[in-house]
Amino acid sequence: MTLNNSLCLAALVLALPVPTTIASPLQALTGREPYGRERCVIEKQDEKTVMKTELPFRLSKGYLLQVEGQIGGRDHLRFILDTGATMSMIDRRIADALGVEYQPVESFNFDRKLNWDQATIPGICFGPIEAKNITVLVGTMAKYSEFARDVDAVIGLDMLTLRNFTVDYRSRKLLFDAPIDPPRPTRDTALRNCMILKIYVQGHPIQLIVDTGFSGILLFEERLRTSVPDIRMTRDIFDVTLDGRLRAKRTLLENVAIGAASRDVTVLLTKAPAADTLPGIDGVIGIAALNAHRVHFDFARQSLNWE
């Protein structure tokens, strides 16, 4: 069985001998319909008035958050926001037009290494978030993922962690808080910047990376069986292929508690990466799996809230 709508866009950065990152990639776009303009809004929080910036988004493939942005003076570009990517990526067409210098790097995407170039670009922005002289990955987006075929950039945690934000699915708006202080770079910054969600499988805790570039729940089977020794699954286990490449099993896990709700959940199981890759992480979860209409990312406190 082949599943074409379940492979995440990117994963995390690894420190390999060659400058390496983990990814969970200029043309004028005058023919593209604008998404809508950003604007300032006022919300009440704990009897306080808080100013936020509102930015419209579109849902691509039913779960990917797509916004409009600018790179190097070109506007009406399509960006996907991906909390499963540690480093932002732009398409090679854009980088070539900017005339930047390249340096080869590798990225890790679950079961494979991908070759990219790395470059420093003058600037990239969307909504209230702007970064100047930022280093990004450069590659052909369509080769990275079929879901990135029609986008110009994937925005990762290097930019997303600059502000806490809320995804409001009902209004199709992102609400950005005031800027926060970015963490100091360290060897473990890549994993530490990730939003980690603890859920319980049959009473046992497991830790998942929250990945807006993924539609469901993908678990590393060996690590899951270690964390939940007497795990109960349905007898119906189907072999599937994600994006025509990654092999996995689809099954139904009993008694899975995500937040306050406990239910049986369909998950995908795949082979775990090497022990030193994503240590302590049992898989990834997309925010669509929360079945929420509003999700808040608080990177300052490393917490995820939804309703």
mmCIF file of C-alpha atoms in Angstrom:
data_model
loop_
_atom_site.group_PDB
_atom_site.id
_atom_site.type_symbol
_atom_site.label_atom_id
_atom_site.label_comp_id
_atom_site.label_asym_id
_atom_site.label_seq_id
_atom_site.Cartn_x
_atom_site.Cartn_y
_atom_site.Cartn_z
ATOM 1 C CA MET A 1 0.000 0.000 0.000
ATOM 2 C CA THR A 2 1.316 3.450 -0.871
ATOM 3 C CA LEU A 3 0.536 6.554 1.164
ATOM 4 C CA ASN A 4 1.332 9.841 -0.549
ATOM 5 C CA ASN A 5 0.039 12.210 2.100
ATOM 6 C CA SER A 6 1.839 11.176 5.231
ATOM 7 C CA LEU A 7 5.549 11.839 4.809
ATOM 8 C CA CYS A 8 6.841 14.763 6.808
ATOM 9 C CA LEU A 9 8.708 17.520 5.071
ATOM 10 C CA ALA A 10 11.725 17.494 7.323
ATOM 11 C CA ALA A 11 13.401 16.292 10.470
ATOM 12 C CA LEU A 12 16.359 17.562 12.565
ATOM 13 C CA VAL A 13 19.911 18.836 12.282
ATOM 14 C CA LEU A 14 22.738 16.477 13.043
ATOM 15 C CA ALA A 15 26.351 17.347 13.681
ATOM 16 C CA LEU A 16 28.322 15.307 11.159
ATOM 17 C CA PRO A 17 31.914 15.800 9.979
ATOM 18 C CA VAL A 18 30.761 17.731 6.918
ATOM 19 C CA PRO A 19 28.574 20.669 7.993
ATOM 20 C CA THR A 20 25.350 18.727 8.401
ATOM 21 C CA THR A 21 21.785 19.565 9.188
ATOM 22 C CA ILE A 22 18.610 17.623 9.514
ATOM 23 C CA ALA A 23 15.797 18.940 7.500
ATOM 24 C CA SER A 24 12.293 16.372 9.097
ATOM 25 C CA PRO A 25 14.618 24.202 -0.143
ATOM 26 C CA LEU A 26 14.033 34.154 -7.510
ATOM 27 C CA GLN A 27 11.380 34.181 -9.472
ATOM 28 C CA ALA A 28 8.696 36.828 -9.846
ATOM 29 C CA LEU A 29 5.293 35.479 -8.867
ATOM 30 C CA THR A 30 3.065 38.189 -10.267
ATOM 31 C CA GLY A 31 0.381 35.687 -11.243
ATOM 32 C CA ARG A 32 -0.168 34.403 -7.726
ATOM 33 C CA GLU A 33 -3.184 35.471 -5.763
ATOM 34 C CA PRO A 34 -2.218 37.253 -2.513
ATOM 35 C CA TYR A 35 -3.051 35.437 0.722
ATOM 36 C CA GLY A 36 -4.154 38.572 2.534
ATOM 37 C CA ARG A 37 -2.333 41.195 4.550
ATOM 38 C CA GLU A 38 -0.985 40.994 8.063
ATOM 39 C CA ARG A 39 -2.485 43.263 10.695
ATOM 40 C CA CYS A 40 -2.211 44.027 14.382
ATOM 41 C CA VAL A 41 -4.953 42.721 16.675
ATOM 42 C CA ILE A 42 -5.659 42.996 20.397
ATOM 43 C CA GLU A 43 -6.415 39.991 22.587
ATOM 44 C CA LYS A 44 -7.240 39.691 26.272
ATOM 45 C CA GLN A 45 -5.125 37.244 28.267
ATOM 46 C CA ASP A 46 -5.520 36.893 32.037
ATOM 47 C CA GLU A 47 -7.303 40.243 32.193
ATOM 48 C CA LYS A 48 -4.427 41.883 30.290
ATOM 49 C CA THR A 49 -4.516 43.480 26.850
ATOM 50 C CA VAL A 50 -1.964 41.922 24.488
ATOM 51 C CA MET A 51 -1.013 43.163 21.033
ATOM 52 C CA LYS A 52 -0.466 40.450 18.425
ATOM 53 C CA THR A 53 0.207 40.266 14.699
ATOM 54 C CA GLU A 54 -2.279 38.341 12.587
ATOM 55 C CA LEU A 55 -1.208 36.624 9.358
ATOM 56 C CA PRO A 56 -3.505 34.648 7.022
ATOM 57 C CA PHE A 57 -2.484 31.121 6.052
ATOM 58 C CA ARG A 58 -3.751 28.412 3.742
ATOM 59 C CA LEU A 59 -3.892 24.696 4.367
ATOM 60 C CA SER A 60 -2.014 22.729 1.714
ATOM 61 C CA LYS A 61 -2.741 18.994 1.403
ATOM 62 C CA GLY A 62 -5.139 19.425 4.301
ATOM 63 C CA TYR A 63 -2.485 19.994 6.994
ATOM 64 C CA LEU A 64 0.539 22.005 5.787
ATOM 65 C CA LEU A 65 0.621 25.640 6.929
ATOM 66 C CA GLN A 66 1.353 27.815 3.909
ATOM 67 C CA VAL A 67 1.948 31.575 4.134
ATOM 68 C CA GLU A 68 3.140 34.346 1.883
ATOM 69 C CA GLY A 69 6.631 35.764 2.325
ATOM 70 C CA GLN A 70 9.517 37.672 0.815
ATOM 71 C CA ILE A 71 13.119 36.817 -0.019
ATOM 72 C CA GLY A 72 15.669 39.282 -1.329
ATOM 73 C CA GLY A 73 13.099 41.855 -2.397
ATOM 74 C CA ARG A 74 10.829 39.333 -4.144
ATOM 75 C CA ASP A 75 7.357 39.090 -2.653
ATOM 76 C CA HIS A 76 4.300 36.824 -3.069
ATOM 77 C CA LEU A 77 6.500 33.786 -2.395
ATOM 78 C CA ARG A 78 5.018 30.609 -0.944
ATOM 79 C CA PHE A 79 6.422 29.385 2.368
ATOM 80 C CA ILE A 80 5.544 26.264 4.352
ATOM 81 C CA LEU A 81 6.025 26.481 8.128
ATOM 82 C CA ASP A 82 7.655 23.304 9.402
ATOM 83 C CA THR A 83 8.431 22.812 13.098
ATOM 84 C CA GLY A 84 10.080 19.500 12.177
ATOM 85 C CA ALA A 85 12.872 21.319 10.314
ATOM 86 C CA THR A 86 15.704 22.815 12.317
ATOM 87 C CA MET A 87 16.945 24.978 9.458
ATOM 88 C CA SER A 88 15.040 26.921 6.808
ATOM 89 C CA MET A 89 15.364 25.908 3.162
ATOM 90 C CA ILE A 90 14.904 27.852 -0.070
ATOM 91 C CA ASP A 91 14.594 26.680 -3.643
ATOM 92 C CA ARG A 92 17.730 26.805 -5.786
ATOM 93 C CA ARG A 93 16.049 29.094 -8.324
ATOM 94 C CA ILE A 94 15.841 31.800 -5.700
ATOM 95 C CA ALA A 95 19.390 31.333 -4.448
ATOM 96 C CA ASP A 96 20.816 31.347 -7.986
ATOM 97 C CA ALA A 97 19.059 34.635 -8.697
ATOM 98 C CA LEU A 98 20.604 36.121 -5.554
ATOM 99 C CA GLY A 99 24.094 35.121 -6.706
ATOM 100 C CA VAL A 100 25.135 33.643 -3.347
ATOM 101 C CA GLU A 101 28.061 31.319 -2.668
ATOM 102 C CA TYR A 102 27.350 27.678 -1.784
ATOM 103 C CA GLN A 103 28.850 25.203 0.679
ATOM 104 C CA PRO A 104 27.873 21.491 0.583
ATOM 105 C CA VAL A 105 26.048 20.012 3.590
ATOM 106 C CA GLU A 106 24.012 16.926 4.446
ATOM 107 C CA SER A 107 20.635 16.630 6.109
ATOM 108 C CA PHE A 108 18.932 13.721 7.846
ATOM 109 C CA ASN A 109 15.351 12.817 6.948
ATOM 110 C CA PHE A 110 14.324 9.724 8.936
ATOM 111 C CA ASP A 111 15.903 6.952 6.874
ATOM 112 C CA ARG A 112 18.197 8.780 4.502
ATOM 113 C CA LYS A 113 20.741 11.537 4.123
ATOM 114 C CA LEU A 114 20.078 14.325 1.659
ATOM 115 C CA ASN A 115 22.684 16.461 -0.066
ATOM 116 C CA TRP A 116 22.131 20.197 -0.028
ATOM 117 C CA ASP A 117 24.039 23.396 -0.453
ATOM 118 C CA GLN A 118 24.187 25.988 2.271
ATOM 119 C CA ALA A 119 24.251 29.735 1.674
ATOM 120 C CA THR A 120 23.851 33.042 3.466
ATOM 121 C CA ILE A 121 21.100 35.181 1.936
ATOM 122 C CA PRO A 122 20.432 38.909 2.510
ATOM 123 C CA GLY A 123 17.046 38.446 4.124
ATOM 124 C CA ILE A 124 13.837 36.471 4.421
ATOM 125 C CA CYS A 125 10.593 37.494 6.083
ATOM 126 C CA PHE A 126 6.957 36.558 6.544
ATOM 127 C CA GLY A 127 4.436 38.332 8.714
ATOM 128 C CA PRO A 128 6.268 39.994 11.621
ATOM 129 C CA ILE A 129 9.252 37.608 11.457
ATOM 130 C CA GLU A 130 12.326 38.817 9.622
ATOM 131 C CA ALA A 131 15.898 37.541 9.506
ATOM 132 C CA LYS A 132 18.798 39.271 7.780
ATOM 133 C CA ASN A 133 22.002 37.634 6.591
ATOM 134 C CA ILE A 134 20.596 34.236 7.521
ATOM 135 C CA THR A 135 22.198 30.921 6.569
ATOM 136 C CA VAL A 136 19.766 28.544 4.872
ATOM 137 C CA LEU A 137 19.776 25.243 3.024
ATOM 138 C CA VAL A 138 19.513 25.449 -0.753
ATOM 139 C CA GLY A 139 18.184 22.718 -3.013
ATOM 140 C CA THR A 140 15.539 21.666 -5.483
ATOM 141 C CA MET A 141 12.432 21.552 -3.336
ATOM 142 C CA ALA A 142 10.593 19.095 -5.567
ATOM 143 C CA LYS A 143 13.358 16.523 -4.988
ATOM 144 C CA TYR A 144 13.117 16.984 -1.246
ATOM 145 C CA SER A 145 9.412 16.227 -1.025
ATOM 146 C CA GLU A 146 6.519 16.123 -3.459
ATOM 147 C CA PHE A 147 4.647 18.372 -1.037
ATOM 148 C CA ALA A 148 7.286 21.089 -1.459
ATOM 149 C CA ARG A 149 6.997 21.053 -5.241
ATOM 150 C CA ASP A 150 5.010 24.291 -5.494
ATOM 151 C CA VAL A 151 6.631 26.243 -2.657
ATOM 152 C CA ASP A 152 9.621 28.554 -2.613
ATOM 153 C CA ALA A 153 10.839 27.958 0.934
ATOM 154 C CA VAL A 154 10.329 25.814 4.003
ATOM 155 C CA ILE A 155 10.618 27.839 7.198
ATOM 156 C CA GLY A 156 12.202 25.922 10.057
ATOM 157 C CA LEU A 157 12.842 26.428 13.744
ATOM 158 C CA ASP A 158 15.715 28.851 13.148
ATOM 159 C CA MET A 159 13.025 31.435 12.310
ATOM 160 C CA LEU A 160 9.881 30.044 13.923
ATOM 161 C CA THR A 161 11.385 30.168 17.422
ATOM 162 C CA LEU A 162 11.799 33.955 17.188
ATOM 163 C CA ARG A 163 8.177 34.379 18.311
ATOM 164 C CA ASN A 164 5.532 32.296 20.018
ATOM 165 C CA PHE A 165 2.515 31.855 17.784
ATOM 166 C CA THR A 166 -0.982 30.415 17.630
ATOM 167 C CA VAL A 167 -2.569 28.507 14.741
ATOM 168 C CA ASP A 168 -6.276 29.297 14.505
ATOM 169 C CA TYR A 169 -7.818 26.817 12.087
ATOM 170 C CA ARG A 170 -11.281 28.334 12.170
ATOM 171 C CA SER A 171 -10.179 31.785 11.046
ATOM 172 C CA ARG A 172 -7.214 30.482 9.004
ATOM 173 C CA LYS A 173 -4.980 32.976 10.805
ATOM 174 C CA LEU A 174 -1.645 32.798 12.603
ATOM 175 C CA LEU A 175 -1.316 35.010 15.670
ATOM 176 C CA PHE A 176 2.246 36.014 16.549
ATOM 177 C CA ASP A 177 3.277 37.244 19.989
ATOM 178 C CA ALA A 178 6.003 39.787 20.695
ATOM 179 C CA PRO A 179 9.601 38.727 19.886
ATOM 180 C CA ILE A 180 11.351 36.432 22.350
ATOM 181 C CA ASP A 181 15.050 35.998 23.048
ATOM 182 C CA PRO A 182 16.477 33.205 20.881
ATOM 183 C CA PRO A 183 18.403 30.464 22.703
ATOM 184 C CA ARG A 184 22.176 30.600 22.705
ATOM 185 C CA PRO A 185 23.610 28.249 20.053
ATOM 186 C CA THR A 186 25.063 25.040 21.476
ATOM 187 C CA ARG A 187 25.896 21.596 20.175
ATOM 188 C CA ASP A 188 22.454 20.402 21.273
ATOM 189 C CA THR A 189 20.505 23.485 20.197
ATOM 190 C CA ALA A 190 18.870 21.702 17.254
ATOM 191 C CA LEU A 191 17.056 19.145 19.379
ATOM 192 C CA ARG A 192 16.472 21.534 22.281
ATOM 193 C CA ASN A 193 14.658 23.994 20.012
ATOM 194 C CA CYS A 194 12.171 21.335 18.965
ATOM 195 C CA MET A 195 8.755 21.287 20.531
ATOM 196 C CA ILE A 196 8.499 17.989 22.398
ATOM 197 C CA LEU A 197 5.108 16.552 23.352
ATOM 198 C CA LYS A 198 4.774 13.809 25.940
ATOM 199 C CA ILE A 199 1.900 11.429 25.357
ATOM 200 C CA TYR A 200 0.984 8.163 27.078
ATOM 201 C CA VAL A 201 0.624 4.832 25.332
ATOM 202 C CA GLN A 202 -1.232 2.389 27.583
ATOM 203 C CA GLY A 203 0.004 4.287 30.618
ATOM 204 C CA HIS A 204 3.640 4.571 29.486
ATOM 205 C CA PRO A 205 5.116 7.982 28.541
ATOM 206 C CA ILE A 206 6.758 8.535 25.161
ATOM 207 C CA GLN A 207 8.179 11.733 23.689
ATOM 208 C CA LEU A 208 7.347 13.001 20.200
ATOM 209 C CA ILE A 209 8.616 15.934 18.145
ATOM 210 C CA VAL A 210 5.747 18.211 17.166
ATOM 211 C CA ASP A 211 6.014 18.509 13.390
ATOM 212 C CA THR A 212 3.696 20.779 11.397
ATOM 213 C CA GLY A 213 5.127 19.165 8.266
ATOM 214 C CA PHE A 214 3.536 15.821 9.142
ATOM 215 C CA SER A 215 -0.102 14.794 9.015
ATOM 216 C CA GLY A 216 -0.364 12.062 11.666
ATOM 217 C CA ILE A 217 1.720 10.084 14.162
ATOM 218 C CA LEU A 218 4.898 8.244 13.187
ATOM 219 C CA LEU A 219 6.619 6.122 15.852
ATOM 220 C CA PHE A 220 10.026 4.484 15.920
ATOM 221 C CA GLU A 221 9.014 0.873 16.503
ATOM 222 C CA GLU A 222 12.050 -0.376 18.436
ATOM 223 C CA ARG A 223 11.978 2.585 20.806
ATOM 224 C CA LEU A 224 8.215 2.257 21.269
ATOM 225 C CA ARG A 225 8.523 -1.406 22.256
ATOM 226 C CA THR A 226 11.262 -0.491 24.736
ATOM 227 C CA SER A 227 9.116 2.243 26.305
ATOM 228 C CA VAL A 228 5.939 0.111 26.264
ATOM 229 C CA PRO A 229 7.105 -3.494 26.815
ATOM 230 C CA ASP A 230 3.651 -5.124 26.777
ATOM 231 C CA ILE A 231 2.216 -2.968 24.052
ATOM 232 C CA ARG A 232 -1.207 -3.867 22.674
ATOM 233 C CA MET A 233 -1.975 -3.369 19.005
ATOM 234 C CA THR A 234 -4.804 -4.533 16.821
ATOM 235 C CA ARG A 235 -4.159 -7.634 14.779
ATOM 236 C CA ASP A 236 -4.611 -5.643 11.590
ATOM 237 C CA ILE A 237 -1.140 -4.400 10.677
ATOM 238 C CA PHE A 238 -0.639 -3.152 7.126
ATOM 239 C CA ASP A 239 2.666 -2.593 5.340
ATOM 240 C CA VAL A 240 2.717 0.836 3.726
ATOM 241 C CA THR A 241 5.153 2.984 1.784
ATOM 242 C CA LEU A 242 5.380 6.699 2.470
ATOM 243 C CA ASP A 243 6.118 8.969 -0.463
ATOM 244 C CA GLY A 244 7.136 5.920 -2.495
ATOM 245 C CA ARG A 245 10.207 5.366 -0.319
ATOM 246 C CA LEU A 246 9.914 5.037 3.454
ATOM 247 C CA ARG A 247 8.573 1.671 4.611
ATOM 248 C CA ALA A 248 6.274 1.615 7.603
ATOM 249 C CA LYS A 249 3.470 -0.321 9.233
ATOM 250 C CA ARG A 250 0.031 1.084 9.896
ATOM 251 C CA THR A 251 -1.819 -0.143 12.963
ATOM 252 C CA LEU A 252 -4.232 0.902 15.673
ATOM 253 C CA LEU A 253 -2.811 1.520 19.142
ATOM 254 C CA GLU A 254 -5.160 1.082 22.072
ATOM 255 C CA ASN A 255 -5.489 3.571 24.933
ATOM 256 C CA VAL A 256 -3.374 6.484 23.754
ATOM 257 C CA ALA A 257 -3.631 9.628 25.909
ATOM 258 C CA ILE A 258 -2.892 12.887 24.089
ATOM 259 C CA GLY A 259 -3.499 15.667 26.555
ATOM 260 C CA ALA A 260 -6.668 15.002 28.532
ATOM 261 C CA ALA A 261 -8.217 12.773 25.872
ATOM 262 C CA SER A 262 -7.593 9.026 25.711
ATOM 263 C CA ARG A 263 -8.582 7.006 22.663
ATOM 264 C CA ASP A 264 -7.470 4.367 20.173
ATOM 265 C CA VAL A 265 -5.219 5.975 17.577
ATOM 266 C CA THR A 266 -4.020 4.958 14.117
ATOM 267 C CA VAL A 267 -0.235 5.280 13.902
ATOM 268 C CA LEU A 268 2.595 4.484 11.536
ATOM 269 C CA LEU A 269 5.562 2.438 12.771
ATOM 270 C CA THR A 270 8.962 2.666 11.146
ATOM 271 C CA LYS A 271 12.514 1.565 11.904
ATOM 272 C CA ALA A 272 14.232 3.702 14.519
ATOM 273 C CA PRO A 273 17.303 5.751 13.546
ATOM 274 C CA ALA A 274 20.707 5.083 15.101
ATOM 275 C CA ALA A 275 20.833 5.354 18.892
ATOM 276 C CA ASP A 276 22.767 8.643 18.779
ATOM 277 C CA THR A 277 20.220 10.200 16.411
ATOM 278 C CA LEU A 278 17.352 12.004 18.145
ATOM 279 C CA PRO A 279 18.132 10.394 21.532
ATOM 280 C CA GLY A 280 15.113 10.139 23.801
ATOM 281 C CA ILE A 281 12.693 10.757 20.944
ATOM 282 C CA ASP A 282 10.136 8.075 20.059
ATOM 283 C CA GLY A 283 8.691 9.631 16.897
ATOM 284 C CA VAL A 284 6.853 12.643 15.525
ATOM 285 C CA ILE A 285 3.315 13.956 15.738
ATOM 286 C CA GLY A 286 1.581 16.421 13.446
ATOM 287 C CA ILE A 287 -0.689 19.029 15.010
ATOM 288 C CA ALA A 288 -3.549 17.753 12.850
ATOM 289 C CA ALA A 289 -3.506 14.646 15.086
ATOM 290 C CA LEU A 290 -4.543 16.833 18.026
ATOM 291 C CA ASN A 291 -7.989 17.360 16.474
ATOM 292 C CA ALA A 292 -7.858 20.963 17.701
ATOM 293 C CA HIS A 293 -9.208 24.194 16.261
ATOM 294 C CA ARG A 294 -6.532 26.314 17.960
ATOM 295 C CA VAL A 295 -2.905 25.367 18.779
ATOM 296 C CA HIS A 296 -0.391 27.573 20.604
ATOM 297 C CA PHE A 297 3.392 27.153 20.349
ATOM 298 C CA ASP A 298 5.251 28.640 23.323
ATOM 299 C CA PHE A 299 8.928 28.240 22.496
ATOM 300 C CA ALA A 300 10.009 30.325 25.488
ATOM 301 C CA ARG A 301 8.495 27.759 27.880
ATOM 302 C CA GLN A 302 8.755 24.797 25.510
ATOM 303 C CA SER A 303 5.052 24.097 25.877
ATOM 304 C CA LEU A 304 2.229 23.260 23.491
ATOM 305 C CA ASN A 305 -1.404 24.091 24.268
ATOM 306 C CA TRP A 306 -4.506 23.383 22.235
ATOM 307 C CA GLU A 307 -8.284 23.466 22.381
#
